[in-house]
Short mmCIF file of C-alpha atoms and ligand atoms in Angstrom, two decimals:
data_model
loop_
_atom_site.label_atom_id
_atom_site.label_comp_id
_atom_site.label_asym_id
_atom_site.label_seq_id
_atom_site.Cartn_x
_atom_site.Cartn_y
_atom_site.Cartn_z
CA UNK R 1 -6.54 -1.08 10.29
CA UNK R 2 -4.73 -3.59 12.23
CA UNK R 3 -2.11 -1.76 14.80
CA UNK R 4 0.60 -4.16 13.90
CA UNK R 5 1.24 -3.16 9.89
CA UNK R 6 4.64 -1.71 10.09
CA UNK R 7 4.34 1.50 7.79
CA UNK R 8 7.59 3.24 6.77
CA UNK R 9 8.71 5.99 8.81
CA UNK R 10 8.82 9.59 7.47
CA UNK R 11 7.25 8.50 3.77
CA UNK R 12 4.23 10.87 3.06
CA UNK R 13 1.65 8.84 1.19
CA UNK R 14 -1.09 11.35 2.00
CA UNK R 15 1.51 14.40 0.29
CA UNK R 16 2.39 11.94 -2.79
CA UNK R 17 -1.82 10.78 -3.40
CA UNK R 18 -2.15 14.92 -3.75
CA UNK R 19 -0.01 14.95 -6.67
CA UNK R 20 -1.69 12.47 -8.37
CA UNK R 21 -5.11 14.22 -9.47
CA UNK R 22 -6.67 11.24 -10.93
CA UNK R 23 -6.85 9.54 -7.52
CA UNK R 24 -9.48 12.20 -6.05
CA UNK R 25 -12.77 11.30 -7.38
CA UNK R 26 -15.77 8.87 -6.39
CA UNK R 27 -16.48 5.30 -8.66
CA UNK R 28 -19.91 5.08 -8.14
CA UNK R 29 -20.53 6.80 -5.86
CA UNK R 30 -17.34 5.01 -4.11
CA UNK R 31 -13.65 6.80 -3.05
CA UNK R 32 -11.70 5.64 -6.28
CA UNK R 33 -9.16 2.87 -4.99
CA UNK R 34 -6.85 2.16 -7.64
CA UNK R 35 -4.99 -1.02 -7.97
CA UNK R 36 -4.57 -1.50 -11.30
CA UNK R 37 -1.12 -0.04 -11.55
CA UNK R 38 0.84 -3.51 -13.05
CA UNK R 39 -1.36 -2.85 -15.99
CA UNK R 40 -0.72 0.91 -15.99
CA UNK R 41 -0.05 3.27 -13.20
CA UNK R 42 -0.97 7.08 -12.30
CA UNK R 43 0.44 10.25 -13.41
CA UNK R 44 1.83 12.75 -10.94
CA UNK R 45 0.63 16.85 -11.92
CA UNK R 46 4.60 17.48 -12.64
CA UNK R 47 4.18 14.65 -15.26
CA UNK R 48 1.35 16.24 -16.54
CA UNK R 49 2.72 19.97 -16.72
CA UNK R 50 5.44 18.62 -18.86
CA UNK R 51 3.13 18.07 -21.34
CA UNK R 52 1.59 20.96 -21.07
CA UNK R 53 4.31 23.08 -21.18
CA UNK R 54 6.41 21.22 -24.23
CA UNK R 55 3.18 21.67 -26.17
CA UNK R 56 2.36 25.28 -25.18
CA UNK R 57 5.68 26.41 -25.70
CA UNK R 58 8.29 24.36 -27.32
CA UNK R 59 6.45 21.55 -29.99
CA UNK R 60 8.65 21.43 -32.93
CA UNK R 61 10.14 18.28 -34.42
CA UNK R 62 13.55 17.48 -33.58
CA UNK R 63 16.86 16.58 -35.03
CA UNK R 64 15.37 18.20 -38.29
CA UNK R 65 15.44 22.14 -37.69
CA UNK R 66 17.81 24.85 -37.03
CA UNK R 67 15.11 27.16 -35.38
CA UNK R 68 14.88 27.40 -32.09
CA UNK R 69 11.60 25.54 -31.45
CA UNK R 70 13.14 22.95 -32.89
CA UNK R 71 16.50 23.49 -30.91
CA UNK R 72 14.52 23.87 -27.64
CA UNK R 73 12.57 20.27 -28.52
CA UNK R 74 16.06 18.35 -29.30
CA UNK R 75 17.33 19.69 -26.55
CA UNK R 76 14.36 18.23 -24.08
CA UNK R 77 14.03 14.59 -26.18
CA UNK R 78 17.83 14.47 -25.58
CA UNK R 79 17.85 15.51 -21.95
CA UNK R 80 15.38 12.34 -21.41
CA UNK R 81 18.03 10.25 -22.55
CA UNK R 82 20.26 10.85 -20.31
CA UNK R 83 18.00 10.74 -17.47
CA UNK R 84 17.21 7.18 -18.50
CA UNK R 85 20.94 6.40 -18.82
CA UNK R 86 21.31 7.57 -14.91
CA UNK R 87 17.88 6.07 -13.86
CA UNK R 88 19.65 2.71 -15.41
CA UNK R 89 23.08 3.10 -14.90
CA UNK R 90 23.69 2.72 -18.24
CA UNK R 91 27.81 3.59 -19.18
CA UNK R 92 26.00 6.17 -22.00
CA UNK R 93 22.90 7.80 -22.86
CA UNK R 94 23.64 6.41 -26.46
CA UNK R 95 22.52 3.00 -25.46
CA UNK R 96 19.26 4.53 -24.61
CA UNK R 97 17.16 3.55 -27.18
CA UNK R 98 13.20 4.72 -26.94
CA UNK R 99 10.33 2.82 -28.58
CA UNK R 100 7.09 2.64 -28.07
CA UNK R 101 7.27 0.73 -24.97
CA UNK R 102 8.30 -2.64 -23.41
CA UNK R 103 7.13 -4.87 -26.52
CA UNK R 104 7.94 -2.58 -29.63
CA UNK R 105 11.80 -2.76 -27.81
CA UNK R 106 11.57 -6.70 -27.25
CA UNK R 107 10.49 -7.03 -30.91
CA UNK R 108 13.35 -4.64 -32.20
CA UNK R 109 15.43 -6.77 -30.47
CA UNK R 110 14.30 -10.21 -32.06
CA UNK R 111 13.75 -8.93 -35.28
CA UNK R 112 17.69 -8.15 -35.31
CA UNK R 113 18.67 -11.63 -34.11
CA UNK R 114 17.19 -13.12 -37.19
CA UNK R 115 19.92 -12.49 -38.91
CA UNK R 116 21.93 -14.52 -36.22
CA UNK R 117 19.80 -17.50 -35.75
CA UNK R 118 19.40 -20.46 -37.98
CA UNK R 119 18.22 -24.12 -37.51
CA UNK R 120 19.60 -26.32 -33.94
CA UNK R 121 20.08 -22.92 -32.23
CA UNK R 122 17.87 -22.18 -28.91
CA UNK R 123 16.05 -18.89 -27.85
CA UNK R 124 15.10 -19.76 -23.94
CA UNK R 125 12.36 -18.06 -21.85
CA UNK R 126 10.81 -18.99 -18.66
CA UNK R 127 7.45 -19.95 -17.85
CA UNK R 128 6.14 -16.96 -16.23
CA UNK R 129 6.66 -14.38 -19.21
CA UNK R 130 4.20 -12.23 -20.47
CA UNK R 131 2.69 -12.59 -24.11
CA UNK R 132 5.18 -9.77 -24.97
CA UNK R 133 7.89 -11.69 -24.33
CA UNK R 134 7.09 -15.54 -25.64
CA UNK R 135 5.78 -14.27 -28.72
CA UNK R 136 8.39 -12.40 -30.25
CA UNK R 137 10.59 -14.84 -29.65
CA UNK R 138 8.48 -17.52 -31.33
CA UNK R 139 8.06 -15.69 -34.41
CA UNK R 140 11.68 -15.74 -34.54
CA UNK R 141 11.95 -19.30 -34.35
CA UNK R 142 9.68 -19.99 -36.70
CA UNK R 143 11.70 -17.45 -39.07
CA UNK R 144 14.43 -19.37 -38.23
CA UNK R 145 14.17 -22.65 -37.54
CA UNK R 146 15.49 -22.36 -34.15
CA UNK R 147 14.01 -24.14 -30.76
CA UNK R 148 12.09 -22.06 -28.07
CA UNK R 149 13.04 -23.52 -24.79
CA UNK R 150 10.57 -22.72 -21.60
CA UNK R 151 12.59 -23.18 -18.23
CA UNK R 152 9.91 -24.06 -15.86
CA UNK R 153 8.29 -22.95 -12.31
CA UNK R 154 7.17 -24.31 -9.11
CA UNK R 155 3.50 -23.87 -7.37
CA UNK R 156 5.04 -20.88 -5.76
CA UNK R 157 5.43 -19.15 -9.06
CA UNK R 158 9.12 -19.39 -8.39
CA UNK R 159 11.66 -20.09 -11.22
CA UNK R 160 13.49 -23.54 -11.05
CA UNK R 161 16.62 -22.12 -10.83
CA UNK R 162 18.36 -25.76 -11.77
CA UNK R 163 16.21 -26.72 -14.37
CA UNK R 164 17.18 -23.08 -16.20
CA UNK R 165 20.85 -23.83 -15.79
CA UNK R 166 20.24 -27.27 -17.30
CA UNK R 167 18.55 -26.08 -20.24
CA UNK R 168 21.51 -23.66 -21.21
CA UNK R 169 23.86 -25.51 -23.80
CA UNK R 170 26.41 -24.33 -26.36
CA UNK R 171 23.13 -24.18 -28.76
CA UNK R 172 21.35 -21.66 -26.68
CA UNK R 173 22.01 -18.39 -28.79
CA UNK R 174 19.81 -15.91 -26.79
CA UNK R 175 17.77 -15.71 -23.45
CA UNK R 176 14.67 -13.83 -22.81
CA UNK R 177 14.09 -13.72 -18.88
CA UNK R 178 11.35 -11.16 -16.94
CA UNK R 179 12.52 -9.24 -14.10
CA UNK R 180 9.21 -9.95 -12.37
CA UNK R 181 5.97 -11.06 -13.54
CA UNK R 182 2.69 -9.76 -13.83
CA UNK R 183 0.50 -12.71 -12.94
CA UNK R 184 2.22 -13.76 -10.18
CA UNK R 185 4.67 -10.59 -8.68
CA UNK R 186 7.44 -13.27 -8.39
CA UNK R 187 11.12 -11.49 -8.75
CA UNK R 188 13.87 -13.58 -10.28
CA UNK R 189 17.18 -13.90 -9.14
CA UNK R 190 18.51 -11.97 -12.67
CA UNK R 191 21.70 -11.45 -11.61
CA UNK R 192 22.46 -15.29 -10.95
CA UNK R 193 20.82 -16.13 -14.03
CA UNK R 194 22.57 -13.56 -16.11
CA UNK R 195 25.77 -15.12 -15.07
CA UNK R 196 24.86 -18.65 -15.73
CA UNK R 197 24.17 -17.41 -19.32
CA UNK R 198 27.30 -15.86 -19.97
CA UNK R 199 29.16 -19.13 -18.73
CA UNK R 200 28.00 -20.25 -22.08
CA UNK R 201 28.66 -16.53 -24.11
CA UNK R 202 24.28 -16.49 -24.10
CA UNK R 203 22.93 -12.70 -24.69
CA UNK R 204 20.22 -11.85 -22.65
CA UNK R 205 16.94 -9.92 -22.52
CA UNK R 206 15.87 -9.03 -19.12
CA UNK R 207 11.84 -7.62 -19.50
CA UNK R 208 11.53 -4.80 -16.93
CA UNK R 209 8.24 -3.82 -17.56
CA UNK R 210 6.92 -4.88 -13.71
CA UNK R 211 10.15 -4.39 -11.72
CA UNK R 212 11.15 -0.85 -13.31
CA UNK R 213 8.15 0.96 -11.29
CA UNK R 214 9.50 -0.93 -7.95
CA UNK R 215 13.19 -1.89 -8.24
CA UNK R 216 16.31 0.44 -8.53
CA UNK R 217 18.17 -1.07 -11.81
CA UNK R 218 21.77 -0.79 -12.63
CA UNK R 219 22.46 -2.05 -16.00
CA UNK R 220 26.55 -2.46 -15.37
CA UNK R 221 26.41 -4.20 -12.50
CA UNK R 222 23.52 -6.73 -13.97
CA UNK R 223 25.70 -7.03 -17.17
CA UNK R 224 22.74 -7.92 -19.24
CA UNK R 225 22.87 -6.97 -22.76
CA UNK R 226 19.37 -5.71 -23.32
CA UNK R 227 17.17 -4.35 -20.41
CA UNK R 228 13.57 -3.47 -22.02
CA UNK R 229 10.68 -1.27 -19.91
CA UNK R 230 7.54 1.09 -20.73
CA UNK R 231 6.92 4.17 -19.04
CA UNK R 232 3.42 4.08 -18.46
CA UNK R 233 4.09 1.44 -15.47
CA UNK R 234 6.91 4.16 -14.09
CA UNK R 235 4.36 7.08 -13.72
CA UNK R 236 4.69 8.59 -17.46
CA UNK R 237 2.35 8.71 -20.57
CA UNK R 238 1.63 6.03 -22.56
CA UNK R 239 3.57 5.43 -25.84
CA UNK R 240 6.80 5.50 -24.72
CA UNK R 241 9.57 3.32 -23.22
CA UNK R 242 12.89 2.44 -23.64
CA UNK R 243 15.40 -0.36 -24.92
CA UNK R 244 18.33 -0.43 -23.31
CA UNK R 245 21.29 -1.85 -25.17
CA UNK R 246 24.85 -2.56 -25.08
CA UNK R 247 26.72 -0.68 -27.92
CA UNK R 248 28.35 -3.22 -28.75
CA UNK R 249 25.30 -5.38 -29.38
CA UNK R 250 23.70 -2.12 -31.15
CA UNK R 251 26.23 -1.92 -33.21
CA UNK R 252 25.68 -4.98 -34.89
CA UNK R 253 22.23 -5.26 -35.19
CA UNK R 254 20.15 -4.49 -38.19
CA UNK R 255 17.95 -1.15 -37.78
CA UNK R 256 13.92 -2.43 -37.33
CA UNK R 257 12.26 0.13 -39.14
CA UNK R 258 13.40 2.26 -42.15
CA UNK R 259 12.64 6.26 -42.33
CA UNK R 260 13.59 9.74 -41.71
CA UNK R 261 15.98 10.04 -38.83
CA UNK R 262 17.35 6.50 -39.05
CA UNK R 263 19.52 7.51 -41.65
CA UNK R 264 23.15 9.65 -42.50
CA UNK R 265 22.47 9.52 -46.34
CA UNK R 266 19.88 8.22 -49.25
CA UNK R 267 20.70 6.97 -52.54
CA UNK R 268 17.98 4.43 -54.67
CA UNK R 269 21.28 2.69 -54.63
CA UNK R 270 22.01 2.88 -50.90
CA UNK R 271 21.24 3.94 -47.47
CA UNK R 272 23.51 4.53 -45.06
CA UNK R 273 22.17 4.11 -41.44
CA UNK R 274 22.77 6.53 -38.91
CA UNK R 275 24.91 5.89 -35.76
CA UNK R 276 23.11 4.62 -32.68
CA UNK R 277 20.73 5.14 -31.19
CA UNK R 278 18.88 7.17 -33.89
CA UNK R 279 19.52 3.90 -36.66
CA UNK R 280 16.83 2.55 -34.24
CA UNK R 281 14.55 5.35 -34.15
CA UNK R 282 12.94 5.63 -37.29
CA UNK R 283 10.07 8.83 -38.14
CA UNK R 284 9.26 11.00 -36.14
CA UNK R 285 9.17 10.02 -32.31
CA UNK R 286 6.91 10.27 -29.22
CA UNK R 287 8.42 13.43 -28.46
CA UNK R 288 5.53 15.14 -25.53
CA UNK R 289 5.98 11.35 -24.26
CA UNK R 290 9.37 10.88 -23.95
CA UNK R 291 9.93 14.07 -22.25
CA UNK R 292 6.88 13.29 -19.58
CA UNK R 293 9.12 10.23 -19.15
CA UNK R 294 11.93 12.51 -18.10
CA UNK R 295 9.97 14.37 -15.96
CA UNK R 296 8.73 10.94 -14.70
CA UNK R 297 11.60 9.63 -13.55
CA UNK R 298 13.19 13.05 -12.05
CA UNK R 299 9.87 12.72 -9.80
CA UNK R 300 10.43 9.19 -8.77
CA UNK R 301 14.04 10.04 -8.20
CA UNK R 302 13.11 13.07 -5.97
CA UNK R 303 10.97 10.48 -3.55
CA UNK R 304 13.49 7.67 -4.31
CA UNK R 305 12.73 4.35 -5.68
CA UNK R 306 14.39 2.43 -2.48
CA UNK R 307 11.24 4.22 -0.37
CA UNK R 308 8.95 3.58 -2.47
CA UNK R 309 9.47 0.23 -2.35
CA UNK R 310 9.86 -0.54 1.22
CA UNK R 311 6.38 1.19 1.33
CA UNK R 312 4.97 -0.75 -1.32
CA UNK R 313 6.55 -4.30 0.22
CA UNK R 314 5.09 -3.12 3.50
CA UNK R 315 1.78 -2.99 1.77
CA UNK R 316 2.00 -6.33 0.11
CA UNK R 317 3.18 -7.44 3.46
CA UNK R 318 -0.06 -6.17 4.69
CA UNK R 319 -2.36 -7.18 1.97
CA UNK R 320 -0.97 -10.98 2.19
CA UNK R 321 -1.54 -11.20 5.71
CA UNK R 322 -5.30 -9.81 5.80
CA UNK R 323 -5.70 -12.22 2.76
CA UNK R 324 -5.28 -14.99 4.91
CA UNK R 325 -8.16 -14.68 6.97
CA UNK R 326 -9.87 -14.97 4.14
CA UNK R 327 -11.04 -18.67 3.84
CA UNK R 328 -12.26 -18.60 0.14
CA UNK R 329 -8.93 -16.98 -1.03
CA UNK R 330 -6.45 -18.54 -2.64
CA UNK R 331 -3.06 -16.43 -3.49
CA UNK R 332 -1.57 -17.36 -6.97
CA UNK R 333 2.35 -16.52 -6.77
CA UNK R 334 3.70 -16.82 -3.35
CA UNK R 335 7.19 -16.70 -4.00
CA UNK R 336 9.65 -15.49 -1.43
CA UNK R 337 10.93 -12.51 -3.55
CA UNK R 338 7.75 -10.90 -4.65
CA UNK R 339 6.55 -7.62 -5.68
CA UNK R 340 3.69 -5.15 -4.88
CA UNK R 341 0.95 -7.37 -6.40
CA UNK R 342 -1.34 -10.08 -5.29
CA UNK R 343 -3.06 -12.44 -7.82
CA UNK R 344 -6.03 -14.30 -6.58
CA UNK R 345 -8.72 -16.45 -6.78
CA UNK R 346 -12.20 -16.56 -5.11
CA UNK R 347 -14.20 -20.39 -4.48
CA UNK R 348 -17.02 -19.97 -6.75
CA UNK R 349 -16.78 -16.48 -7.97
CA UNK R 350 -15.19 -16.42 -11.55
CA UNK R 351 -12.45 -13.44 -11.71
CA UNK R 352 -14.21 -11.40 -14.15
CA UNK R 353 -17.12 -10.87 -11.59
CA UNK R 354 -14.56 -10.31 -9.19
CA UNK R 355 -13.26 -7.68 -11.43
CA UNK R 356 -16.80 -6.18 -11.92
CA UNK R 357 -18.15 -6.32 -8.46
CA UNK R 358 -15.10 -4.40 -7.26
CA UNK R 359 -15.80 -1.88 -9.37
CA UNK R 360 -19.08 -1.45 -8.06
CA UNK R 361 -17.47 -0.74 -4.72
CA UNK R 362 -15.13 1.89 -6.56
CA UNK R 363 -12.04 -0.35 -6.15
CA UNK R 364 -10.26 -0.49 -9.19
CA UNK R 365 -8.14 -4.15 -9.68
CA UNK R 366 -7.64 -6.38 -12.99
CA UNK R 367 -9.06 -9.50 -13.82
CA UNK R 368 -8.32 -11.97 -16.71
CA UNK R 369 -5.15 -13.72 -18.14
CA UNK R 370 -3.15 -10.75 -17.23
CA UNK R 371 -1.12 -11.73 -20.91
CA UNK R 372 0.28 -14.77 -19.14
CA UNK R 373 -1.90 -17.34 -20.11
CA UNK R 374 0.84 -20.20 -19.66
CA UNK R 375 0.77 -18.68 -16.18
CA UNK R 376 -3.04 -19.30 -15.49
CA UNK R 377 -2.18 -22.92 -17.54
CA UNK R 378 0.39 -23.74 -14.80
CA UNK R 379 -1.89 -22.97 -12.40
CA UNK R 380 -4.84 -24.51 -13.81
CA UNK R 381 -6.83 -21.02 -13.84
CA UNK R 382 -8.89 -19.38 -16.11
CA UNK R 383 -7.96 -16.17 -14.74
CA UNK R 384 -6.85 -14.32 -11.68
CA UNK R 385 -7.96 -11.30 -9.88
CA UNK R 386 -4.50 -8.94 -9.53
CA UNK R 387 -4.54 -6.15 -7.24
CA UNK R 388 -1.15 -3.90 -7.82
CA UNK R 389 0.36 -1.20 -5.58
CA UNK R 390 2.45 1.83 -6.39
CA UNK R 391 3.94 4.62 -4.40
CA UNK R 392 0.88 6.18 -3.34
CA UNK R 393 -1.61 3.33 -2.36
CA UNK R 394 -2.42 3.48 1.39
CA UNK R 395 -2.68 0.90 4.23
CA UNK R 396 -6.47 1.69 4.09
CA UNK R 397 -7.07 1.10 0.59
CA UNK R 398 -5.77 -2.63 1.66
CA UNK R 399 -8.37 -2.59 3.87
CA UNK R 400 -10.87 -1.42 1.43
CA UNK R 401 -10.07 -4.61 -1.12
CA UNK R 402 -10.25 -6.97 1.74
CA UNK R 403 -13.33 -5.38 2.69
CA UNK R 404 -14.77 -5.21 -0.52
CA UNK R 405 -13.90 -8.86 -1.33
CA UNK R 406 -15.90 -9.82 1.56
CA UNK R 407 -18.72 -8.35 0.72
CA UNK R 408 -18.40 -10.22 -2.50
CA UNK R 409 -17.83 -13.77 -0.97
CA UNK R 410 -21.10 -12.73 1.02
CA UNK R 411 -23.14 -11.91 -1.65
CA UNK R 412 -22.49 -14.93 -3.49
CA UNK R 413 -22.90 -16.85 -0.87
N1 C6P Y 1 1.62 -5.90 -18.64
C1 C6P Y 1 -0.36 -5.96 -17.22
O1 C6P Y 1 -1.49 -5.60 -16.89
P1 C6P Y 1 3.57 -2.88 -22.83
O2 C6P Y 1 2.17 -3.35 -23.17
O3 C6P Y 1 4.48 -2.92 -24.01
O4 C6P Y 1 3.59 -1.58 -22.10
O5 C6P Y 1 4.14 -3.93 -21.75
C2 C6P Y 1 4.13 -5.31 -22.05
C3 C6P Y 1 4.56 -6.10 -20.87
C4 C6P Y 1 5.75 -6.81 -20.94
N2 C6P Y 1 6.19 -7.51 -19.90
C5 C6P Y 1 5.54 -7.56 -18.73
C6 C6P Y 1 6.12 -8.33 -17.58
C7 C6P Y 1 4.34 -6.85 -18.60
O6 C6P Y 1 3.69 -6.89 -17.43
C8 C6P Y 1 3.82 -6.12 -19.69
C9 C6P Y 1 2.51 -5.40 -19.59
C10 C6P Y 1 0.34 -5.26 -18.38
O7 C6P Y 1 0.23 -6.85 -16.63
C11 C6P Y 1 -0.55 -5.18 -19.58
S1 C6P Y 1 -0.94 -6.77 -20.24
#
């Protein structure tokens, strides 16, 4: 490894990678290196136990029985609330709504602005969101007549921060912004662009499905009114995530499903809806999962998210630089303010060999549209190769992927 990498002092990758099980095994016949964690990251052993143990000793639904399975249960699902309030900084845990994960809470939340939005009105996104969050927001506009507005990028995969102001007008009723993408690893300056919104009374959606795993988030001091993540990208099982909400934007919105739980009392005449957060969690919920999300966090938390990312912007640092010497490479996303992931392409080697043939080598990265294909558009892409980092990737794996992409540009001559 080149000498010169800066590493951070006193973090312990080598103690972290041994509570991650999953990492320890051969690809054939290769070390695993994993760098697939923007599409979904590792789970620590106390992430794992959590399961374990609420299933061996505590499953019982919740908010439904008065025995004490059932009390024990409530009593966990709750707890994992408020550890997402903290993690967030959000004023209280009821604004902590879960769902499925990032999308099922960015579709709650357009499915309630229906009801808000009508004809001339403007729902604007920026051109590096993920499928998850242009969709949505189209099928409201074509519910409701309303505009979809894109504020564009540069070729650094950097936001246009004056073009975005100039497309907010008193007919913008809602933004929909990503707190850093998953083609490209750019972070946006969400802060700044939250306030420019709320010079014109605009709501906004910040999607924090990349930056959750890598950036500490305080929902107060952003001021957004919706902050959306999954926790498989933060270390916990799949299947769960949260939405977080202001209450007094909860409040008003329309419940997305109907079912048990959602609900204070049933008539055929009428249903009253129960108070937030549970109006918003209809049937029975990912209980095991939002407790492993608990346990999640409490394990980030105990490393702290500020360390693990210095070490993971040290190994982007790294990763950028050996990518240089790399003639045939060419970086996609080279914003200033970037994450822990590198998009690339290779001269004459589609992505989705790239993707293969580093799998032969046991080295784990994604390759495709990465659910951004106005991204690869932009770009004029089919597809990118993405290698992602998370707390417990080392220096050498680096070195592996640069190695193993050279192997590649030699065997394809
Ligand atoms: N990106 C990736 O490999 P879900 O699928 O609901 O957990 O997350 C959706 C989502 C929303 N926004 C952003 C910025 C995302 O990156 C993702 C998920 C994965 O990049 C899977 S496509």
């Amino acid at each position: 490894m080149n000498q010169k990498v800066e590493k951070v002092v006193g973090y312990d990758v080598e103690r972290i990678r041994q509570d991650f099980p999953v990492l320890d095994q051969q690809v054939h016949g290769k070390q695993l290196v994993y760098l697939d964690n923007a599409a979904t990251s590792q789970k620590p052993t106390a992430v794992i136990d959590s399961l374990v143990e609420y299933y061996q000793n505590d499953n019982a639904n919740i908010h439904r029985g008065v025995h004490t399975l059932s009390e024990r249960a409530t009593l966990s699902y709750e707890n994992a609330r408020k550890t997402v309030q903290q993690f967030l900084n959000a004023s209280s845990e009821k604004e902590i709504v879960f769902a499925r994960g990032a999308t099922e809470a960015i579709n709650l939340v357009a499915n309630a602005f229906t009801e808000k939005l009508s004809a001339g009105d403007e729902v604007l996104i920026t051109a590096m969101e993920h499928h998850s969050n242009i969709v949505p927001w189209q099928m409201l506009c074509e519910k409701t007549g309303a505009e979809l507005k894109v504020a564009p990028i540069n070729e650094q995969g950097e936001l246009i921060l004056e073009e975005f102001e100039k497309l907010i007008s008193k007919n913008t009723k809602f933004a929909a912004i990503s707190h850093m993408s998953n083609a490209l690893g750019t972070i946006n300056p969400i802060k700044q662009m939250i306030e420019l919104l709320h010079q014109h009374n605009v709501p906004v959606l910040v999607d924090g499905a990349q930056a959750i795993p890598h950036i500490s988030v305080d929902v107060q001091a952003l001021d957004c009114e919706f902050y959306v993540f999954s926790g498989h990208k933060l270390y916990a099982p799949t299947g769960i995530g949260a939405l977080y909400g202001k209450m007094e934007q909860l409040e008003q919105m329309a419940p997305y499903q109907g079912g048990g739980d959602m609900i204070s009392a049933v008539t055929f005449d009428k249903t009253v809806y129960n108070k937030v957060p549970y109006k918003f969690e209809a049937g029975t919920p990912n209980i095991a999962g939002t407790i492993g999300l608990g346990a999640a966090i409490d394990y980030v938390n105990n490393i702290g998210i500020d360390a693990i990312a210095a070490h993971e912007d040290s190994l982007l640092s790294y990763a950028t630089e050996q990518a240089k010497r790399i003639n045939k490479l060419r970086v996609i996303g080279t914003a200033k303010n970037k994450g822990a992931i590198l998009s690339f392409v290779l001269e004459g080697i589609h992505p989705h060999d790239i993707g293969t043939m580093m799998d032969h080598q046991g080295i784990a990265v994604r390759a495709g549209h990465h659910c951004a294909m106005p991204v690869m558009d932009f770009f004029g892409v089919p597809a990118t190769a993405r290698a992602s980092f998370a707390m417990y990737n080392t220096h050498q794996e680096v070195d592996a992927l640069m190695a193993g992409i050279e192997n590649l540009i030699e065997m394809f001559g």
